[in-house]
mmCIF file of C-alpha atoms and ligand atoms in Angstrom:
data_model
loop_
_atom_site.group_PDB
_atom_site.id
_atom_site.type_symbol
_atom_site.label_atom_id
_atom_site.label_comp_id
_atom_site.label_asym_id
_atom_site.label_seq_id
_atom_site.Cartn_x
_atom_site.Cartn_y
_atom_site.Cartn_z
ATOM 1 C CA MET A 1 107.968 134.269 63.639
ATOM 2 C CA VAL A 2 111.252 135.591 62.264
ATOM 3 C CA GLY A 3 109.429 138.728 61.123
ATOM 4 C CA ILE A 4 108.374 139.532 64.698
ATOM 5 C CA ASN A 5 111.146 141.278 66.603
ATOM 6 C CA SER A 6 111.456 139.457 69.928
ATOM 7 C CA PHE A 7 114.515 141.080 71.496
ATOM 8 C CA THR A 8 114.555 140.205 75.200
ATOM 9 C CA ALA A 9 113.907 143.839 76.148
ATOM 10 C CA ASN A 10 110.973 144.163 73.714
ATOM 11 C CA PRO A 11 108.138 142.605 75.755
ATOM 12 C CA LYS A 12 105.474 143.605 73.223
ATOM 13 C CA GLY A 13 107.293 141.693 70.483
ATOM 14 C CA VAL A 14 107.978 138.717 72.754
ATOM 15 C CA ASN A 15 104.303 138.513 73.742
ATOM 16 C CA HIS A 16 103.224 138.850 70.110
ATOM 17 C CA LEU A 17 105.502 135.947 69.174
ATOM 18 C CA ALA A 18 104.070 133.914 72.074
ATOM 19 C CA GLN A 19 100.562 134.466 70.704
ATOM 20 C CA VAL A 20 101.578 133.401 67.174
ATOM 21 C CA THR A 21 103.335 130.345 68.627
ATOM 22 C CA ALA A 22 100.277 129.333 70.658
ATOM 23 C CA GLU A 23 98.115 129.687 67.524
ATOM 24 C CA ALA A 24 100.508 127.458 65.562
ATOM 25 C CA PHE A 25 100.268 124.641 68.125
ATOM 26 C CA ALA A 26 96.536 125.002 68.864
ATOM 27 C CA PRO A 27 95.450 122.730 65.956
ATOM 28 C CA LEU A 28 97.541 119.970 67.583
ATOM 29 C CA GLY A 29 95.347 120.236 70.679
ATOM 30 C CA PHE A 30 97.512 122.446 72.862
ATOM 31 C CA GLY A 31 96.088 124.835 75.444
ATOM 32 C CA ALA A 32 98.069 127.963 76.334
ATOM 33 C CA ALA A 33 99.020 129.672 79.580
ATOM 34 C CA SER A 34 101.253 132.698 79.896
ATOM 35 C CA VAL A 35 103.236 133.275 83.068
ATOM 36 C CA PRO A 36 104.718 136.701 83.833
ATOM 37 C CA SER A 37 108.496 136.897 84.130
ATOM 38 C CA VAL A 38 109.813 137.981 87.533
ATOM 39 C CA ASN A 39 111.395 140.878 85.657
ATOM 40 C CA PRO A 40 108.531 143.277 84.753
ATOM 41 C CA SER A 41 110.455 144.640 81.754
ATOM 42 C CA TYR A 42 110.407 141.242 80.015
ATOM 43 C CA GLY A 43 107.571 139.482 78.210
ATOM 44 C CA ASP A 44 105.636 136.498 79.562
ATOM 45 C CA HIS A 45 106.839 132.905 79.502
ATOM 46 C CA LEU A 46 104.624 130.603 77.428
ATOM 47 C CA VAL A 47 103.438 127.143 78.517
ATOM 48 C CA LEU A 48 101.474 124.899 76.123
ATOM 49 C CA THR A 49 100.088 121.593 77.343
ATOM 50 C CA ARG A 50 98.179 118.722 75.822
ATOM 51 C CA PRO A 51 96.884 116.159 78.323
ATOM 52 C CA GLY A 52 97.561 112.479 77.574
ATOM 53 C CA THR A 53 95.832 109.286 78.588
ATOM 54 C CA SER A 54 98.756 107.837 80.564
ATOM 55 C CA GLY A 55 100.419 109.342 83.606
ATOM 56 C CA ARG A 56 103.554 110.006 81.587
ATOM 57 C CA SER A 57 104.762 113.309 80.189
ATOM 58 C CA VAL A 58 107.543 114.705 78.006
ATOM 59 C CA ALA A 59 108.745 118.318 78.245
ATOM 60 C CA LEU A 60 109.981 120.252 75.191
ATOM 61 C CA ILE A 61 111.879 123.494 75.785
ATOM 62 C CA SER A 62 112.535 126.536 73.579
ATOM 63 C CA HIS A 63 112.659 130.302 74.043
ATOM 64 C CA LEU A 64 110.923 133.332 72.567
ATOM 65 C CA ASP A 65 113.598 135.997 72.796
ATOM 66 C CA THR A 66 116.526 136.900 70.560
ATOM 67 C CA VAL A 67 119.552 139.144 71.124
ATOM 68 C CA PHE A 68 118.682 141.623 68.341
ATOM 69 C CA PRO A 69 117.143 145.043 69.118
ATOM 70 C CA PRO A 70 114.725 146.272 66.419
ATOM 71 C CA GLU A 71 117.043 149.185 65.509
ATOM 72 C CA GLU A 72 119.896 146.754 64.846
ATOM 73 C CA GLU A 73 117.732 144.569 62.586
ATOM 74 C CA GLU A 74 116.779 147.720 60.697
ATOM 75 C CA ARG A 75 120.331 149.062 60.475
ATOM 76 C CA HIS A 76 121.741 145.802 59.106
ATOM 77 C CA GLN A 77 118.623 144.984 57.043
ATOM 78 C CA PHE A 78 118.642 141.723 58.917
ATOM 79 C CA ARG A 79 115.442 139.890 58.146
ATOM 80 C CA TRP A 80 114.023 136.647 56.703
ATOM 81 C CA GLN A 81 116.158 136.000 53.641
ATOM 82 C CA PRO A 82 116.322 132.603 51.906
ATOM 83 C CA GLU A 83 119.518 132.025 49.927
ATOM 84 C CA GLY A 84 120.174 128.563 48.489
ATOM 85 C CA ASP A 85 119.971 126.061 51.351
ATOM 86 C CA ARG A 86 120.154 128.806 53.970
ATOM 87 C CA ILE A 87 117.604 131.081 55.550
ATOM 88 C CA PHE A 88 119.189 134.142 57.126
ATOM 89 C CA GLY A 89 117.300 136.142 59.738
ATOM 90 C CA PRO A 90 117.012 136.964 63.427
ATOM 91 C CA GLY A 91 116.375 133.812 65.445
ATOM 92 C CA THR A 92 116.248 131.495 62.399
ATOM 93 C CA HIS A 93 118.760 129.295 64.220
ATOM 94 C CA ASP A 94 118.599 130.538 67.830
ATOM 95 C CA ILE A 95 115.865 129.479 68.381
ATOM 96 C CA LYS A 96 112.795 130.000 66.178
ATOM 97 C CA GLY A 97 114.102 127.164 63.991
ATOM 98 C CA GLY A 98 114.061 125.054 67.175
ATOM 99 C CA THR A 99 110.409 125.951 67.737
ATOM 100 C CA ALA A 100 109.632 124.963 64.121
ATOM 101 C CA MET A 101 111.429 121.660 64.812
ATOM 102 C CA MET A 102 109.198 121.030 67.856
ATOM 103 C CA TRP A 103 106.148 121.613 65.698
ATOM 104 C CA LEU A 104 107.411 119.231 62.968
ATOM 105 C CA VAL A 105 108.143 116.487 65.510
ATOM 106 C CA LEU A 106 104.710 116.763 67.160
ATOM 107 C CA GLN A 107 102.974 116.826 63.754
ATOM 108 C CA ALA A 108 104.879 113.674 62.744
ATOM 109 C CA LEU A 109 104.009 111.915 65.999
ATOM 110 C CA ARG A 110 100.341 112.748 65.676
ATOM 111 C CA ALA A 111 100.199 111.664 62.023
ATOM 112 C CA ARG A 112 102.318 108.515 62.212
ATOM 113 C CA ALA A 113 102.064 107.333 65.834
ATOM 114 C CA PRO A 114 98.665 108.622 66.999
ATOM 115 C CA GLU A 115 98.364 106.227 69.948
ATOM 116 C CA ALA A 116 101.757 107.140 71.368
ATOM 117 C CA PHE A 117 101.022 110.811 70.734
ATOM 118 C CA ALA A 118 97.700 110.607 72.617
ATOM 119 C CA SER A 119 99.137 108.649 75.545
ATOM 120 C CA ILE A 120 101.709 111.259 76.531
ATOM 121 C CA THR A 121 101.010 114.566 78.260
ATOM 122 C CA TRP A 122 103.093 117.040 76.248
ATOM 123 C CA LYS A 123 104.410 120.043 78.138
ATOM 124 C CA LEU A 124 105.944 122.757 75.977
ATOM 125 C CA PHE A 125 107.809 125.679 77.533
ATOM 126 C CA TRP A 126 109.099 128.927 76.002
ATOM 127 C CA ASN A 127 111.338 131.178 78.061
ATOM 128 C CA SER A 128 110.639 134.873 77.422
ATOM 129 C CA SER A 129 114.163 135.878 78.452
ATOM 130 C CA GLU A 130 116.586 132.982 77.941
ATOM 131 C CA GLU A 131 119.286 135.262 76.554
ATOM 132 C CA THR A 132 119.571 136.964 79.951
ATOM 133 C CA LEU A 133 119.497 133.648 81.850
ATOM 134 C CA SER A 134 116.487 134.433 84.004
ATOM 135 C CA HIS A 135 116.327 131.785 86.709
ATOM 136 C CA ASP A 136 112.564 131.930 87.232
ATOM 137 C CA PHE A 137 111.904 130.020 84.004
ATOM 138 C CA GLY A 138 113.725 126.892 85.219
ATOM 139 C CA ALA A 139 111.759 127.048 88.467
ATOM 140 C CA LEU A 140 108.516 127.403 86.472
ATOM 141 C CA CYS A 141 109.263 124.312 84.349
ATOM 142 C CA ARG A 142 110.109 122.313 87.452
ATOM 143 C CA THR A 143 106.662 122.954 88.939
ATOM 144 C CA TYR A 144 105.210 121.127 85.895
ATOM 145 C CA PHE A 145 107.538 118.094 86.260
ATOM 146 C CA ASP A 146 106.497 115.030 88.236
ATOM 147 C CA ALA A 147 107.501 111.380 88.672
ATOM 148 C CA GLY A 148 105.917 110.574 85.282
ATOM 149 C CA THR A 149 108.039 113.125 83.365
ATOM 150 C CA LEU A 150 110.324 111.064 81.140
ATOM 151 C CA ALA A 151 112.587 113.816 79.809
ATOM 152 C CA ALA A 152 113.192 117.504 79.223
ATOM 153 C CA LEU A 153 114.234 117.996 75.604
ATOM 154 C CA VAL A 154 115.843 121.327 74.728
ATOM 155 C CA PHE A 155 115.610 122.549 71.118
ATOM 156 C CA GLU A 156 118.749 124.679 71.000
ATOM 157 C CA SER A 157 120.840 124.083 67.862
ATOM 158 C CA GLU A 158 122.816 120.912 67.282
ATOM 159 C CA GLY A 159 126.601 120.820 66.967
ATOM 160 C CA ARG A 160 128.439 119.279 64.031
ATOM 161 C CA LEU A 161 131.670 117.398 63.578
ATOM 162 C CA GLY A 162 131.944 116.714 59.855
ATOM 163 C CA ASP A 163 128.625 115.013 59.055
ATOM 164 C CA GLU A 164 128.102 113.883 62.648
ATOM 165 C CA ARG A 165 125.280 115.555 64.591
ATOM 166 C CA LEU A 166 126.331 116.484 68.111
ATOM 167 C CA MET A 167 123.749 116.481 70.887
ATOM 168 C CA VAL A 168 124.549 118.595 73.946
ATOM 169 C CA LEU A 169 125.424 116.456 76.979
ATOM 170 C CA ALA A 170 126.728 119.101 79.393
ATOM 171 C CA ARG A 171 127.069 122.845 79.630
ATOM 172 C CA LYS A 172 129.310 125.049 81.698
ATOM 173 C CA GLY A 173 128.013 126.894 84.712
ATOM 174 C CA ARG A 174 128.671 130.625 84.855
ATOM 175 C CA ALA A 175 128.996 133.150 87.647
ATOM 176 C CA THR A 176 129.414 136.886 87.249
ATOM 177 C CA TRP A 177 131.436 138.856 89.771
ATOM 178 C CA ARG A 178 132.463 142.357 90.781
ATOM 179 C CA ALA A 179 135.731 143.466 92.388
ATOM 180 C CA THR A 180 135.548 146.801 94.194
ATOM 181 C CA VAL A 181 138.647 148.459 95.606
ATOM 182 C CA THR A 182 138.394 151.309 98.083
ATOM 183 C CA GLY A 183 141.601 153.247 98.582
ATOM 184 C CA ARG A 184 142.232 156.730 99.920
ATOM 185 C CA GLY A 185 142.142 159.768 97.683
ATOM 186 C CA ALA A 186 144.874 162.370 97.835
ATOM 187 C CA HIS A 187 146.191 165.380 95.909
ATOM 188 C CA ALA A 188 148.528 163.871 93.347
ATOM 189 C CA GLY A 189 150.948 166.814 93.703
ATOM 190 C CA SER A 190 151.124 167.784 97.357
ATOM 191 C CA ARG A 191 149.814 164.703 99.206
ATOM 192 C CA HIS A 192 150.930 161.806 97.046
ATOM 193 C CA ARG A 193 152.315 159.837 100.028
ATOM 194 C CA SER A 194 148.921 159.928 101.765
ATOM 195 C CA GLY A 195 147.137 158.293 98.853
ATOM 196 C CA ALA A 196 146.281 154.591 98.695
ATOM 197 C CA ASN A 197 145.839 154.057 94.952
ATOM 198 C CA ALA A 198 142.732 151.970 94.312
ATOM 199 C CA ALA A 199 143.495 151.628 90.582
ATOM 200 C CA VAL A 200 146.948 150.196 91.251
ATOM 201 C CA GLN A 201 145.490 147.746 93.777
ATOM 202 C CA LEU A 202 142.788 146.698 91.344
ATOM 203 C CA GLY A 203 145.484 146.016 88.733
ATOM 204 C CA ALA A 204 147.244 143.660 91.156
ATOM 205 C CA THR A 205 143.973 141.950 92.136
ATOM 206 C CA LEU A 206 142.972 141.456 88.492
ATOM 207 C CA GLN A 207 146.263 139.681 87.776
ATOM 208 C CA ARG A 208 145.372 137.204 90.520
ATOM 209 C CA ILE A 209 141.862 136.723 89.147
ATOM 210 C CA ALA A 210 143.167 136.140 85.614
ATOM 211 C CA ALA A 211 145.620 133.580 86.980
ATOM 212 C CA LEU A 212 142.723 131.481 88.337
ATOM 213 C CA THR A 213 141.989 130.319 84.755
ATOM 214 C CA ASP A 214 142.921 126.648 84.463
ATOM 215 C CA TYR A 215 142.361 125.208 80.972
ATOM 216 C CA LYS A 216 143.272 121.705 82.180
ATOM 217 C CA ARG A 217 140.185 121.810 84.411
ATOM 218 C CA ASP A 218 138.027 123.652 81.826
ATOM 219 C CA LEU A 219 137.891 126.648 84.151
ATOM 220 C CA THR A 220 137.994 130.116 82.592
ATOM 221 C CA PHE A 221 137.944 133.551 84.208
ATOM 222 C CA ASN A 222 137.262 136.629 82.120
ATOM 223 C CA VAL A 223 137.859 140.184 83.304
ATOM 224 C CA GLY A 224 135.158 141.987 81.352
ATOM 225 C CA THR A 225 135.115 145.659 82.350
ATOM 226 C CA VAL A 226 137.367 147.960 84.383
ATOM 227 C CA THR A 227 136.581 151.432 85.717
ATOM 228 C CA GLY A 228 138.143 153.655 88.350
ATOM 229 C CA GLY A 229 139.491 157.031 89.324
ATOM 230 C CA THR A 230 138.022 160.424 88.521
ATOM 231 C CA VAL A 231 140.577 163.015 87.421
ATOM 232 C CA LEU A 232 144.284 162.852 86.639
ATOM 233 C CA ASN A 233 145.551 165.036 89.513
ATOM 234 C CA ARG A 234 144.036 162.852 92.165
ATOM 235 C CA VAL A 235 145.142 159.500 93.608
ATOM 236 C CA PRO A 236 142.039 157.365 92.883
ATOM 237 C CA HIS A 237 140.031 156.369 95.924
ATOM 238 C CA GLU A 238 137.868 153.862 94.037
ATOM 239 C CA ALA A 239 138.198 151.322 91.237
ATOM 240 C CA MET A 240 135.989 148.520 90.058
ATOM 241 C CA ALA A 241 136.029 145.586 87.662
ATOM 242 C CA GLU A 242 133.434 143.039 86.618
ATOM 243 C CA GLY A 243 133.728 139.699 84.893
ATOM 244 C CA GLU A 244 132.609 136.110 84.846
ATOM 245 C CA PHE A 245 133.926 132.592 85.289
ATOM 246 C CA ARG A 246 132.773 129.264 83.841
ATOM 247 C CA ALA A 247 133.278 125.603 84.696
ATOM 248 C CA PHE A 248 131.730 122.222 83.775
ATOM 249 C CA THR A 249 131.593 120.491 87.160
ATOM 250 C CA PRO A 250 130.078 121.675 90.443
ATOM 251 C CA GLU A 251 133.379 120.868 92.251
ATOM 252 C CA VAL A 252 135.526 123.063 90.001
ATOM 253 C CA PHE A 253 132.823 125.742 89.991
ATOM 254 C CA ASN A 254 132.643 125.889 93.787
ATOM 255 C CA GLN A 255 136.418 125.846 94.214
ATOM 256 C CA ALA A 256 136.721 128.694 91.721
ATOM 257 C CA LYS A 257 134.115 130.703 93.591
ATOM 258 C CA ALA A 258 135.878 130.164 96.922
ATOM 259 C CA ALA A 259 139.266 131.132 95.437
ATOM 260 C CA LEU A 260 137.753 134.311 93.979
ATOM 261 C CA LEU A 261 136.007 135.384 97.181
ATOM 262 C CA ALA A 262 139.199 134.701 99.186
ATOM 263 C CA LEU A 263 140.772 137.694 97.396
ATOM 264 C CA SER A 264 138.631 140.004 99.572
ATOM 265 C CA GLY A 265 140.411 141.854 102.370
ATOM 266 C CA PRO A 266 143.179 144.419 102.829
ATOM 267 C CA GLY A 267 145.369 144.734 99.715
ATOM 268 C CA GLU A 268 149.114 145.181 99.474
ATOM 269 C CA VAL A 269 148.860 148.709 98.073
ATOM 270 C CA ARG A 270 149.110 151.107 101.018
ATOM 271 C CA ALA A 271 149.688 154.786 101.632
ATOM 272 C CA VAL A 272 153.396 155.428 102.218
ATOM 273 C CA ALA A 273 152.610 158.018 104.914
ATOM 274 C CA ASP A 274 150.775 155.764 107.419
ATOM 275 C CA ARG A 275 150.422 152.308 105.799
ATOM 276 C CA PHE A 276 146.683 152.875 105.225
ATOM 277 C CA PRO A 277 145.667 149.864 103.062
ATOM 278 C CA CYS A 278 143.398 149.618 100.056
ATOM 279 C CA GLU A 279 140.417 147.388 100.790
ATOM 280 C CA VAL A 280 139.429 144.755 98.209
ATOM 281 C CA HIS A 281 135.873 143.477 98.071
ATOM 282 C CA LEU A 282 134.817 140.561 95.837
ATOM 283 C CA GLU A 283 131.169 139.662 95.311
ATOM 284 C CA ILE A 284 129.175 137.247 93.152
ATOM 285 C CA LEU A 285 126.517 139.076 91.101
ATOM 286 C CA SER A 286 124.750 136.091 89.561
ATOM 287 C CA GLU A 287 125.188 132.367 89.418
ATOM 288 C CA SER A 288 123.991 129.730 86.935
ATOM 289 C CA ARG A 289 125.153 126.354 88.067
ATOM 290 C CA PRO A 290 126.867 123.872 85.758
ATOM 291 C CA TRP A 291 125.123 121.068 83.915
ATOM 292 C CA PRO A 292 127.692 118.298 84.293
ATOM 293 C CA ARG A 293 127.769 114.909 82.538
ATOM 294 C CA ASN A 294 125.241 112.697 84.337
ATOM 295 C CA PRO A 295 123.605 109.273 83.831
ATOM 296 C CA GLY A 296 120.125 110.664 82.964
ATOM 297 C CA THR A 297 121.473 112.786 80.101
ATOM 298 C CA ASP A 298 123.823 110.015 78.933
ATOM 299 C CA ARG A 299 120.927 107.528 78.705
ATOM 300 C CA LEU A 300 118.958 109.925 76.489
ATOM 301 C CA ALA A 301 122.044 110.561 74.343
ATOM 302 C CA ASP A 302 122.456 106.781 73.883
ATOM 303 C CA LEU A 303 118.860 106.600 72.675
ATOM 304 C CA TRP A 304 119.435 109.367 70.089
ATOM 305 C CA GLN A 305 122.679 107.690 69.025
ATOM 306 C CA THR A 306 121.190 104.193 68.496
ATOM 307 C CA THR A 307 118.139 105.704 66.776
ATOM 308 C CA GLY A 308 120.488 107.655 64.504
ATOM 309 C CA ALA A 309 122.470 104.502 63.688
ATOM 310 C CA ALA A 310 119.242 102.719 62.658
ATOM 311 C CA LEU A 311 118.377 105.666 60.382
ATOM 312 C CA GLY A 312 121.870 105.886 58.902
ATOM 313 C CA GLN A 313 122.631 109.173 60.711
ATOM 314 C CA ARG A 314 125.853 109.661 62.669
ATOM 315 C CA VAL A 315 125.007 111.091 66.101
ATOM 316 C CA GLY A 316 127.483 112.035 68.815
ATOM 317 C CA GLY A 317 127.677 114.368 71.764
ATOM 318 C CA GLU A 318 129.527 117.438 72.934
ATOM 319 C CA GLN A 319 130.005 119.521 76.081
ATOM 320 C CA ARG A 320 129.352 123.218 75.457
ATOM 321 C CA GLY A 321 130.777 126.329 77.066
ATOM 322 C CA GLY A 322 127.568 128.336 76.603
ATOM 323 C CA LEU A 323 124.527 127.967 78.862
ATOM 324 C CA SER A 324 120.925 127.081 78.097
ATOM 325 C CA ASP A 325 117.777 126.392 80.091
ATOM 326 C CA GLY A 326 119.080 122.826 80.393
ATOM 327 C CA ASN A 327 121.388 124.134 83.164
ATOM 328 C CA PHE A 328 118.307 124.668 85.356
ATOM 329 C CA LEU A 329 116.544 121.385 84.511
ATOM 330 C CA TRP A 330 119.016 118.482 84.320
ATOM 331 C CA ASP A 331 118.880 117.650 88.044
ATOM 332 C CA ALA A 332 115.046 117.530 88.024
ATOM 333 C CA VAL A 333 114.446 115.186 85.042
ATOM 334 C CA PRO A 334 116.775 113.589 82.450
ATOM 335 C CA THR A 335 117.660 116.406 80.052
ATOM 336 C CA LEU A 336 119.065 116.396 76.516
ATOM 337 C CA ASP A 337 119.877 119.496 74.457
ATOM 338 C CA GLY A 338 120.762 120.170 70.836
ATOM 339 C CA LEU A 339 117.492 118.869 69.318
ATOM 340 C CA GLY A 340 117.205 121.944 67.103
ATOM 341 C CA PRO A 341 118.335 122.374 63.493
ATOM 342 C CA TRP A 342 121.803 123.045 62.126
ATOM 343 C CA GLY A 343 122.953 126.526 61.170
ATOM 344 C CA ASP A 344 125.566 129.017 62.289
ATOM 345 C CA ASN A 345 126.578 132.562 63.259
ATOM 346 C CA ASP A 346 124.194 132.835 66.202
ATOM 347 C CA HIS A 347 124.002 136.329 67.714
ATOM 348 C CA CYS A 348 125.482 137.939 64.535
ATOM 349 C CA SER A 349 123.527 140.395 62.357
ATOM 350 C CA GLU A 350 126.250 141.923 60.169
ATOM 351 C CA ARG A 351 126.944 141.113 56.547
ATOM 352 C CA SER A 352 129.945 142.365 54.603
ATOM 353 C CA ALA A 353 130.184 142.602 50.810
ATOM 354 C CA ASP A 354 133.184 140.231 50.667
ATOM 355 C CA GLY A 355 131.361 137.568 52.710
ATOM 356 C CA SER A 356 133.826 137.680 55.616
ATOM 357 C CA LYS A 357 130.902 138.584 57.911
ATOM 358 C CA LEU A 358 127.678 136.617 57.629
ATOM 359 C CA PRO A 359 124.641 136.865 59.895
ATOM 360 C CA GLU A 360 122.775 134.067 61.664
ATOM 361 C CA PHE A 361 121.273 131.419 59.381
ATOM 362 C CA VAL A 362 119.634 128.011 59.502
ATOM 363 C CA GLU A 363 120.132 125.219 56.964
ATOM 364 C CA VAL A 364 116.844 124.264 55.299
ATOM 365 C CA SER A 365 117.733 120.696 54.283
ATOM 366 C CA CYS A 366 118.557 119.651 57.864
ATOM 367 C CA PHE A 367 115.008 120.043 59.185
ATOM 368 C CA VAL A 368 113.397 116.864 57.900
ATOM 369 C CA PRO A 369 116.226 114.408 58.731
ATOM 370 C CA LYS A 370 116.621 115.954 62.199
ATOM 371 C CA ALA A 371 112.856 115.880 62.801
ATOM 372 C CA LEU A 372 112.916 112.198 61.791
ATOM 373 C CA LEU A 373 115.717 111.482 64.267
ATOM 374 C CA ASN A 374 113.938 113.353 67.089
ATOM 375 C CA THR A 375 110.578 111.718 66.334
ATOM 376 C CA MET A 376 111.956 108.172 66.259
ATOM 377 C CA ALA A 377 114.084 108.736 69.372
ATOM 378 C CA ILE A 378 111.073 110.109 71.276
ATOM 379 C CA LEU A 379 109.041 107.045 70.198
ATOM 380 C CA ALA A 380 111.867 104.828 71.468
ATOM 381 C CA LEU A 381 111.865 106.777 74.755
ATOM 382 C CA ILE A 382 108.097 106.347 75.157
ATOM 383 C CA GLY A 383 108.262 102.676 74.172
ATOM 384 C CA LYS A 384 111.034 101.944 76.654
ATOM 385 C CA GLN A 385 109.062 102.966 79.719
HETATM 386 ZN ZN1 ZN B 1 119.105 129.959 72.355
#
């Protein structure tokens, strides 16, 4: 799987990986369906199901894509590379290692708890384009959920605090935005007073946007890109910036959005000649809502924690700034994330001779203990119902 390039924008590779994945799970009795992404330049989502004898189901979630273009893997010679207790390579940790974990857990359930395994309808989902946060995948999963769906378990990597495993209990929501300022162009030499400088107005507006960051409320705004103007002897008539903001709770998220959009309207930068104002326009480009702390997730986390305690493993929880497919699922069925293996340096492919830069890797020795924890916790979840 690591040897197959599955960059989000490489649909051939993504579909190839989907086929290999389906073949790996077929001996466990899983049937495959592929569902086209709404974006025709991406590969297909993969759904594997195995019908059970009870009306109950459990959903397991992973993704096919990685952030590494084939040229980058080639340039950095970034490929499957075992080294001591680590395996370096694209997607080893995010998230092909998570897919391997799913396979281990299902194998263990079938071998050691065949009745429980056969009673549950297993629904396995792979997003073809998780790294771009395509919303259609969450909607697809939700069409497979029903009243008998006990949980959605996401196999993104676990966190660590010392030797304590951290499950993911909440993730920030994220919105991307664009600020466009329209001013009035003018000759910078002869007509300077007639100009309404869009770049100067954008500078003032961006200060206000940056000031919306409030660490006490876990709200961050990032101004990501700035463009504007054309040539140096012209008062710029246009300027534009794009960025994002993130928050953990729907309340803070919605307040932040309202505060941002309220910056639209006439700006304070005006032409001296006739008070012609720059016009500021704020828009939301995309929105992925927050996954806040909630009772469904907390109950699952308790189950993993008590199971861990019985196995002699320390298990805790964390709230993460980054998003996952859990953001689109938690309000449909109880959702827990972080079931994948431990590793580090996600989204990095560079390696320097002095070791100050290391690429993505997964830790080999974490797989079996984590698979044990997941397997026993899932059995506890099934037994509890
Ligand atoms: Zn991931």
